[in-house]
Backbone as XML, in Angstrom:
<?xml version="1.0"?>
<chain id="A" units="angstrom">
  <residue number="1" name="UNK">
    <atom name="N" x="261.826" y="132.198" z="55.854"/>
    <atom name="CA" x="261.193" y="131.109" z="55.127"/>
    <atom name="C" x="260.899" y="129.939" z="56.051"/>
  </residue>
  <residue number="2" name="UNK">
    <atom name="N" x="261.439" y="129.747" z="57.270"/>
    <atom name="CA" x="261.483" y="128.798" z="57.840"/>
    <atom name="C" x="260.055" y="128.899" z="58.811"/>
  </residue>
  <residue number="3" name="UNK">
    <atom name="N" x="259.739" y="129.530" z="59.460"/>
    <atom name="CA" x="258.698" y="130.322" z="59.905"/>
    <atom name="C" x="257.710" y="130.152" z="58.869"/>
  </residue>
  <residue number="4" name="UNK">
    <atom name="N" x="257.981" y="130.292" z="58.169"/>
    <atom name="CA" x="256.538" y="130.058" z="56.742"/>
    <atom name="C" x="256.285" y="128.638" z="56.226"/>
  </residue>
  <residue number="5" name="UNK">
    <atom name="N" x="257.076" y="127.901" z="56.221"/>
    <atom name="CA" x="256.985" y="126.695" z="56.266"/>
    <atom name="C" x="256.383" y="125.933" z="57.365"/>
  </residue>
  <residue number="6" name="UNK">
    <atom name="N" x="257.029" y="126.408" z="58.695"/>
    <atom name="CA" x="256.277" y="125.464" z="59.650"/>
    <atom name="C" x="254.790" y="126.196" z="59.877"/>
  </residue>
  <residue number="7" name="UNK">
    <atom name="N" x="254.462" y="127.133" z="59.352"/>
    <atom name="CA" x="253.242" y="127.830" z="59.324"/>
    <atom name="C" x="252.034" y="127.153" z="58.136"/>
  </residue>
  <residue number="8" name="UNK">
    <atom name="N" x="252.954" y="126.659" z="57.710"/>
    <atom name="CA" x="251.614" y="125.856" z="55.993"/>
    <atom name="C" x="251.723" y="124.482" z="57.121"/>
  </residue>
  <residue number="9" name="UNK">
    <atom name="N" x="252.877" y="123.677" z="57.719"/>
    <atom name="CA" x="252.785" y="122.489" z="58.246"/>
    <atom name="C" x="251.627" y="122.436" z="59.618"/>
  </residue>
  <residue number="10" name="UNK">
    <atom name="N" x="252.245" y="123.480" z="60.176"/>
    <atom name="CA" x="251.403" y="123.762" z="61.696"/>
    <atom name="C" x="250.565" y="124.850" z="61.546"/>
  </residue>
  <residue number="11" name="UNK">
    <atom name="N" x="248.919" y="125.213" z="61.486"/>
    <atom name="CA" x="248.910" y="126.934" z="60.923"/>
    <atom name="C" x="248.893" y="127.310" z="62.413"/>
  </residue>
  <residue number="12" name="UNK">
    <atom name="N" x="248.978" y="126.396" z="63.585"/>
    <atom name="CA" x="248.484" y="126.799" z="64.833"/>
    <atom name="C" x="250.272" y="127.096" z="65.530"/>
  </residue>
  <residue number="13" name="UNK">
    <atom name="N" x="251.179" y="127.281" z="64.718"/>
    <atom name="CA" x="252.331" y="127.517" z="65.244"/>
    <atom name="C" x="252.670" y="129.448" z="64.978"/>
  </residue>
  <residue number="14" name="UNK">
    <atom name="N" x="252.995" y="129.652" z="65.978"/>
    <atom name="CA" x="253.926" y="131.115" z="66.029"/>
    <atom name="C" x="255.304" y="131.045" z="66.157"/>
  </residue>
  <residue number="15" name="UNK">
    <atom name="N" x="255.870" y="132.389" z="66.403"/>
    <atom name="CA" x="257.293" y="132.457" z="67.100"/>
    <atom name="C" x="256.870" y="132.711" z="68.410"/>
  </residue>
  <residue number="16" name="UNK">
    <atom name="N" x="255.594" y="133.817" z="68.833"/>
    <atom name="CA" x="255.331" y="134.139" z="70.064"/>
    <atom name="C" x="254.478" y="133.296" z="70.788"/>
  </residue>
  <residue number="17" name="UNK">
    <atom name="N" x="254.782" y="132.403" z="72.094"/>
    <atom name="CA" x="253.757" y="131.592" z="72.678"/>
    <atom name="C" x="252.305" y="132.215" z="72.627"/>
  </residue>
  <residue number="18" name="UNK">
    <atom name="N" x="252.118" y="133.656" z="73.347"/>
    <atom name="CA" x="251.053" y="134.028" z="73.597"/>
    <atom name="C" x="250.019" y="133.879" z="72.208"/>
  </residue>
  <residue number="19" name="UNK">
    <atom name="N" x="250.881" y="133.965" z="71.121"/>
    <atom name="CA" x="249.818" y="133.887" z="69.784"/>
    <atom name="C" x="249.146" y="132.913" z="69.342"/>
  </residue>
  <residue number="20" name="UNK">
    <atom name="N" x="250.697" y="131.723" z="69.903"/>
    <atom name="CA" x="250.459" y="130.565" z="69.294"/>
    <atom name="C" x="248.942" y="129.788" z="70.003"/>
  </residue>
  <residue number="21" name="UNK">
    <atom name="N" x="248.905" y="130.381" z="71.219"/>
    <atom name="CA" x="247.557" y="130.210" z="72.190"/>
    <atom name="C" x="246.124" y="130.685" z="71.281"/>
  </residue>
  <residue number="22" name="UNK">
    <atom name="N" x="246.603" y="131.792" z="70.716"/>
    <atom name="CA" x="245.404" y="131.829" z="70.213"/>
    <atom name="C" x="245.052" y="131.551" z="68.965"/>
  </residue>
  <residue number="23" name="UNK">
    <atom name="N" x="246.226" y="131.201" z="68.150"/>
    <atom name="CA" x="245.826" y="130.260" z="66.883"/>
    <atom name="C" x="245.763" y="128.907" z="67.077"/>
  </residue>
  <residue number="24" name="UNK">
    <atom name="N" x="245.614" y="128.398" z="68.223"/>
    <atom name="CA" x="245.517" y="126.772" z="68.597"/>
    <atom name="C" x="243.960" y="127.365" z="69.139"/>
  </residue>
  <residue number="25" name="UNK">
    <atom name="N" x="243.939" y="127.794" z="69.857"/>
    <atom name="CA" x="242.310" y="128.516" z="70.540"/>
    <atom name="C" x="241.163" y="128.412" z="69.572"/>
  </residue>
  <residue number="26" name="UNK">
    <atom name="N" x="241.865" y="128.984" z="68.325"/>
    <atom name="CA" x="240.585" y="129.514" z="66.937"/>
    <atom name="C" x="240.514" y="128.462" z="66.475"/>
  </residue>
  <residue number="27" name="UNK">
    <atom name="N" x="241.972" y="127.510" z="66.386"/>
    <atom name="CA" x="241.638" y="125.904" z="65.545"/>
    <atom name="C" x="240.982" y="125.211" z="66.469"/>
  </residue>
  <residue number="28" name="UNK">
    <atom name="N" x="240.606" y="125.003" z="67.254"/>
    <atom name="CA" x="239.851" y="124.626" z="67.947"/>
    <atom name="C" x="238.524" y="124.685" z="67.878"/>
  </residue>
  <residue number="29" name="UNK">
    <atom name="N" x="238.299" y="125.810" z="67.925"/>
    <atom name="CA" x="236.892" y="126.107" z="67.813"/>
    <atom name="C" x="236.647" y="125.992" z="66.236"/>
  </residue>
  <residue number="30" name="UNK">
    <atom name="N" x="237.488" y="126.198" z="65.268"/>
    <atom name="CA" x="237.638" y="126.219" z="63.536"/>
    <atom name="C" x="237.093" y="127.241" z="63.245"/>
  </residue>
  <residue number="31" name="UNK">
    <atom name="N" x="237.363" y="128.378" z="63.589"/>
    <atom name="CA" x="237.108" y="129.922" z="63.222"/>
    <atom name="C" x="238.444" y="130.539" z="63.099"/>
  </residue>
  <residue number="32" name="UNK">
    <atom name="N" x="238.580" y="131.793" z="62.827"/>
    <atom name="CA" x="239.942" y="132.652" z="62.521"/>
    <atom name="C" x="239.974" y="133.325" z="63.765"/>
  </residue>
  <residue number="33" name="UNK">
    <atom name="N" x="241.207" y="133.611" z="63.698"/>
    <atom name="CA" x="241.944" y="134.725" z="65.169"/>
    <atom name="C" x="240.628" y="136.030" z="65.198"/>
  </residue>
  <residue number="34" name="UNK">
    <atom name="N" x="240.350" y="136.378" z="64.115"/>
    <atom name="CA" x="239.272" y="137.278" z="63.944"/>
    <atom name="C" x="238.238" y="137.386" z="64.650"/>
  </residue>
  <residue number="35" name="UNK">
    <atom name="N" x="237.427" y="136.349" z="64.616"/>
    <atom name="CA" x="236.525" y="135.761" z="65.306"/>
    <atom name="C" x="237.051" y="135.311" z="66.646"/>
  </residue>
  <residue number="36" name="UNK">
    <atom name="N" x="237.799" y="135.272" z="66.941"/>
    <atom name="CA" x="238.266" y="134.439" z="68.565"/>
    <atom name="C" x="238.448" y="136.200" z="69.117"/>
  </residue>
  <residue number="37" name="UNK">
    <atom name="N" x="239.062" y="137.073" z="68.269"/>
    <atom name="CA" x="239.009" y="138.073" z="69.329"/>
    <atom name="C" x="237.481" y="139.071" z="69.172"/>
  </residue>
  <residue number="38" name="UNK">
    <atom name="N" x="236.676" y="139.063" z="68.144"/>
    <atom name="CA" x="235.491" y="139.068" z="68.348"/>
    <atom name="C" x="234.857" y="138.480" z="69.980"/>
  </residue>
  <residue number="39" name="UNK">
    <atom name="N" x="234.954" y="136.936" z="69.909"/>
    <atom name="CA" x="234.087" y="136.126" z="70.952"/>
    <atom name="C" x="234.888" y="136.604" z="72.458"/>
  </residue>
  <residue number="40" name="UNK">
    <atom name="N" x="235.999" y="136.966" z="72.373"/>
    <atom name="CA" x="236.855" y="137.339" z="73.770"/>
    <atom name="C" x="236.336" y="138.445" z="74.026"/>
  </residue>
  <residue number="41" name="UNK">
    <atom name="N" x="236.098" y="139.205" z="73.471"/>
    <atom name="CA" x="235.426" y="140.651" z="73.486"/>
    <atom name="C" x="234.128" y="140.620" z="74.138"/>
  </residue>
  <residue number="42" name="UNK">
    <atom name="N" x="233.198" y="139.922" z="73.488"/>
    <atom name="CA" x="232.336" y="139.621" z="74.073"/>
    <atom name="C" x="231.925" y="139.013" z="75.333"/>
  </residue>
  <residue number="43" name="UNK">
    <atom name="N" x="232.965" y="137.997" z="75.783"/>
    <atom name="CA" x="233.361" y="137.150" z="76.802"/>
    <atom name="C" x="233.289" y="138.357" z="77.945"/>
  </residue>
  <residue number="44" name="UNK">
    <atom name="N" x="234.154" y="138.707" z="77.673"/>
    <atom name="CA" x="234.729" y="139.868" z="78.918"/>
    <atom name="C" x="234.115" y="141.282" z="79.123"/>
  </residue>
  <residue number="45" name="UNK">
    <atom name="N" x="233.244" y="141.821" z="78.124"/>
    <atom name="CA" x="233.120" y="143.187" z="78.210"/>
    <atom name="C" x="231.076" y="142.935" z="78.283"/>
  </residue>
  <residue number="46" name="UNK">
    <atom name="N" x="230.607" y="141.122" z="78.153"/>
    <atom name="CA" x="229.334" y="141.399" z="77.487"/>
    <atom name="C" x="228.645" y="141.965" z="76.770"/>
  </residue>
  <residue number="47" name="UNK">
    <atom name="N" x="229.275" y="142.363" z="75.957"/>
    <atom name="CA" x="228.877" y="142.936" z="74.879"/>
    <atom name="C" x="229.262" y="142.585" z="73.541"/>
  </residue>
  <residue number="48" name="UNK">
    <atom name="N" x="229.128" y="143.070" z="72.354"/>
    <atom name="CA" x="229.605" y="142.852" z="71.183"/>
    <atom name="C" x="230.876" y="143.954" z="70.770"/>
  </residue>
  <residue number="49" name="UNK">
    <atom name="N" x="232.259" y="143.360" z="70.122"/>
    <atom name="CA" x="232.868" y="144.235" z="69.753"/>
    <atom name="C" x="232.400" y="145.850" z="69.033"/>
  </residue>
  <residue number="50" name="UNK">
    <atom name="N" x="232.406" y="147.267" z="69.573"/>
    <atom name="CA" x="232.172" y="147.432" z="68.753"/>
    <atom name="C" x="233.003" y="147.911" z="67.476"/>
  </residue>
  <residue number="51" name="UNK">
    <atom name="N" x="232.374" y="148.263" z="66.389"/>
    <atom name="CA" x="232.755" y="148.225" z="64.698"/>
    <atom name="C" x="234.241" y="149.265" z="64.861"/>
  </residue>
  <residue number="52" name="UNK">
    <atom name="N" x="233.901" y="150.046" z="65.859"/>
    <atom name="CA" x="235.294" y="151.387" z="65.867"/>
    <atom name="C" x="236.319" y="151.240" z="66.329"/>
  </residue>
  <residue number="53" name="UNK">
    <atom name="N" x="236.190" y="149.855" z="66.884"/>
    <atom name="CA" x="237.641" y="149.647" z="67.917"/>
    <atom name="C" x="238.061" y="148.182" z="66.867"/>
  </residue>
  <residue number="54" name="UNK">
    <atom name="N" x="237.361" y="147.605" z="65.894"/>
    <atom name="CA" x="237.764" y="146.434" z="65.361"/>
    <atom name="C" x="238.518" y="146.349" z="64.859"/>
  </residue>
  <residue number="55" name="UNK">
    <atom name="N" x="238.897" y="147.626" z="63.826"/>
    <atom name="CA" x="240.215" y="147.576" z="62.816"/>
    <atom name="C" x="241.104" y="147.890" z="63.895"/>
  </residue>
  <residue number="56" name="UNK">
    <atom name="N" x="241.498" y="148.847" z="64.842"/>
    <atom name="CA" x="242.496" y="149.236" z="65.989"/>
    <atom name="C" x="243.103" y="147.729" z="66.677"/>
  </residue>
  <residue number="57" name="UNK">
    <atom name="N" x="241.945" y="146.855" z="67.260"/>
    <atom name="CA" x="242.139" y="145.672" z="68.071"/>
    <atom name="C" x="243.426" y="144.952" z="67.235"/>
  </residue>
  <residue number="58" name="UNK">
    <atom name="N" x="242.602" y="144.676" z="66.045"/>
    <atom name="CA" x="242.797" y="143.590" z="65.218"/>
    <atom name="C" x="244.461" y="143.813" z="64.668"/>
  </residue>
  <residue number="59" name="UNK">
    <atom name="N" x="244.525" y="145.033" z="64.223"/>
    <atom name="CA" x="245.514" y="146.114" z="63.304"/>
    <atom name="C" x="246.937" y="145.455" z="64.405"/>
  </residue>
  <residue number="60" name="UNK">
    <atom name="N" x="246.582" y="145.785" z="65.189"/>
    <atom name="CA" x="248.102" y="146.002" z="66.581"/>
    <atom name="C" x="247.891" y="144.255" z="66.857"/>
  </residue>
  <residue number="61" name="UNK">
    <atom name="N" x="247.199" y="143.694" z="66.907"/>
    <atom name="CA" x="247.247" y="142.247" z="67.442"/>
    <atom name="C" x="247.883" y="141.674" z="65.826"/>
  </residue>
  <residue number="62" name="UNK">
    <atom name="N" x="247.952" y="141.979" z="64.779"/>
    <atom name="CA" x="248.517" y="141.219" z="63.688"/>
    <atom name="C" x="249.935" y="142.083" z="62.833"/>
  </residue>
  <residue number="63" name="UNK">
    <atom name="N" x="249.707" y="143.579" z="63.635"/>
    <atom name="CA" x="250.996" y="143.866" z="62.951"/>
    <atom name="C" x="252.146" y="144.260" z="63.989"/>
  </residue>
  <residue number="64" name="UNK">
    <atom name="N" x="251.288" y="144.757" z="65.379"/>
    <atom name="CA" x="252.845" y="144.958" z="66.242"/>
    <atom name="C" x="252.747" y="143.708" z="67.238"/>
  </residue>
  <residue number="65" name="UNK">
    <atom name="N" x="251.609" y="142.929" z="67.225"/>
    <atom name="CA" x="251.681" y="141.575" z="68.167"/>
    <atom name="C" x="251.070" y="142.153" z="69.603"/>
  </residue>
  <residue number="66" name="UNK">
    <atom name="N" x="250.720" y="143.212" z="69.637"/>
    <atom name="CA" x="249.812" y="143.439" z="70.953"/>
    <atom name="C" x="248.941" y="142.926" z="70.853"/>
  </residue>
  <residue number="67" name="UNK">
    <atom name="N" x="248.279" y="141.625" z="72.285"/>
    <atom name="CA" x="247.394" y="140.335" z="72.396"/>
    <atom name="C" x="246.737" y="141.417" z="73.630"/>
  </residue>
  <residue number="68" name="UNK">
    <atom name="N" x="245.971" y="141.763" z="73.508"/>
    <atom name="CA" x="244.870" y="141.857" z="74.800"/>
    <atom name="C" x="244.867" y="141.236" z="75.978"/>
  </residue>
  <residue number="69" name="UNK">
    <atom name="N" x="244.933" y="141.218" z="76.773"/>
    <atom name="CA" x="244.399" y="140.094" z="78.026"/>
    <atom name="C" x="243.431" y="139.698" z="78.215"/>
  </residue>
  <residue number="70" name="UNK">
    <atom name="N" x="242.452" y="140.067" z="77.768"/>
    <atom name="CA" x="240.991" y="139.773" z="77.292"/>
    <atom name="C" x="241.457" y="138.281" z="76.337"/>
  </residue>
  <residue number="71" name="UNK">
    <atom name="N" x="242.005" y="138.288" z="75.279"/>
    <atom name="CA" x="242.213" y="137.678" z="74.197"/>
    <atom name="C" x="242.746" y="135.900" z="75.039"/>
  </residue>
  <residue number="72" name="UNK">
    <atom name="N" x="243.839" y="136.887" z="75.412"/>
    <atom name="CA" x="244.480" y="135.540" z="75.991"/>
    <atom name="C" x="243.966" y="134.825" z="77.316"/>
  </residue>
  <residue number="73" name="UNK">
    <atom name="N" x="243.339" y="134.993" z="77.849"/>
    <atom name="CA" x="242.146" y="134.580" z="79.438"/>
    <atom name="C" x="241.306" y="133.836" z="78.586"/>
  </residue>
  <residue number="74" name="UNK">
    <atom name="N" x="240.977" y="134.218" z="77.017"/>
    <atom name="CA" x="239.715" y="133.608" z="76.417"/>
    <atom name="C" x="240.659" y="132.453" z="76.117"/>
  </residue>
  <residue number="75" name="UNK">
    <atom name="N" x="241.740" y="132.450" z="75.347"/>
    <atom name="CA" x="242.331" y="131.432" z="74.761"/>
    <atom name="C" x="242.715" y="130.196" z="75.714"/>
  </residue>
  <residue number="76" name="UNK">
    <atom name="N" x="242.990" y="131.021" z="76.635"/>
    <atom name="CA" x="243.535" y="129.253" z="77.619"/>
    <atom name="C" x="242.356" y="129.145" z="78.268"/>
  </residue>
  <residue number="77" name="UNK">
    <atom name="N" x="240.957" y="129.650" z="78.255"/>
    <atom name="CA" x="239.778" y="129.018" z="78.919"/>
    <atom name="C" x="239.379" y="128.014" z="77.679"/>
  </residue>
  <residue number="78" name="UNK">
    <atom name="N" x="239.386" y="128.298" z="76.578"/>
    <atom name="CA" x="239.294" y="127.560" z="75.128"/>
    <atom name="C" x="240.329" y="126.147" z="75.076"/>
  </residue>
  <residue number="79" name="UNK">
    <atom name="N" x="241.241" y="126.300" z="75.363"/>
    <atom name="CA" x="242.227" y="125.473" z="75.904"/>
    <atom name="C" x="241.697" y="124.194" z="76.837"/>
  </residue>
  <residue number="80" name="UNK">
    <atom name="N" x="242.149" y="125.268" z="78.140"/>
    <atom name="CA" x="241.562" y="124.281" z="79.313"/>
    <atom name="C" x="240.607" y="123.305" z="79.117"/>
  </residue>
  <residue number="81" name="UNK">
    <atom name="N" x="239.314" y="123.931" z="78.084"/>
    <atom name="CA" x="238.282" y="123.203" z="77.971"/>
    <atom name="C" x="238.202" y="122.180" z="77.249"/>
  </residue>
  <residue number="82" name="UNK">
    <atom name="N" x="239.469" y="122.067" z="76.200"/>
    <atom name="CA" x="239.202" y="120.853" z="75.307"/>
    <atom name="C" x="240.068" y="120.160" z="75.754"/>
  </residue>
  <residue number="83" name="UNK">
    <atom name="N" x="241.365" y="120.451" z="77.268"/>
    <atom name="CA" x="241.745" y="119.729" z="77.802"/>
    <atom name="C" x="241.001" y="118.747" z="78.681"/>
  </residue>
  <residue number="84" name="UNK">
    <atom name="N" x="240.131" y="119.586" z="78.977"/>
    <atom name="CA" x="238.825" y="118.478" z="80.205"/>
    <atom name="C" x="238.394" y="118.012" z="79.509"/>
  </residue>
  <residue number="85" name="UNK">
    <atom name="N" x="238.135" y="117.933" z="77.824"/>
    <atom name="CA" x="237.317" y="117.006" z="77.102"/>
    <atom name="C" x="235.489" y="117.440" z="77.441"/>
  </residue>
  <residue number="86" name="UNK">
    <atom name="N" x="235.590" y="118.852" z="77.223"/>
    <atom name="CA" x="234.141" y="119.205" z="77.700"/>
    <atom name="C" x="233.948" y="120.938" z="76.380"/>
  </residue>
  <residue number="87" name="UNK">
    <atom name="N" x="235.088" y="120.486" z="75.434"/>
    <atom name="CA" x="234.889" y="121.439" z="74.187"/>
    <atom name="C" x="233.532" y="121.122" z="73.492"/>
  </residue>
</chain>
């Protein structure tokens, strides 16, 4: 319960840093984790996710917590950038 609470207070808080990167990443931009690993996908591979690997990506990044490295390279460039004040 405690975890769920600071989750309605903070939605950009996790238990795992690497996540919490990318739910601060998506609030940022004000899109969902969904979309942030959509745009990382794209970032890195130039291309568009495609449709057959979306439920797989998504599935393991929200139920066993496997983050891509793709995902997370996008998130602290998302980061970095609204640290330079150039978001």
């Amino acid at each position: 319960m405690n975890g769920l609470l600071k989750t309605l207070v903070k939605p950009d808080w996790d238990d795992n840093p690497k996540r919490s990167e990318i739910l601060h990443a998506a609030n940022l931009l004000q899109i969902g984790e969904f979309q942030l690993i959509q745009l990382a996908y794209k970032v890195w591979y130039k291309e568009n996710l495609p449709e057959k690997k979306i439920n797989n990506i998504f599935s393991e990044y929200i139920i066993t917590g496997i983050i891509p490295i793709w995902v997370t390279y996008y998130a602290r460039y998302i980061i970095k950038m609204e640290c330079a004040n150039v978001l």
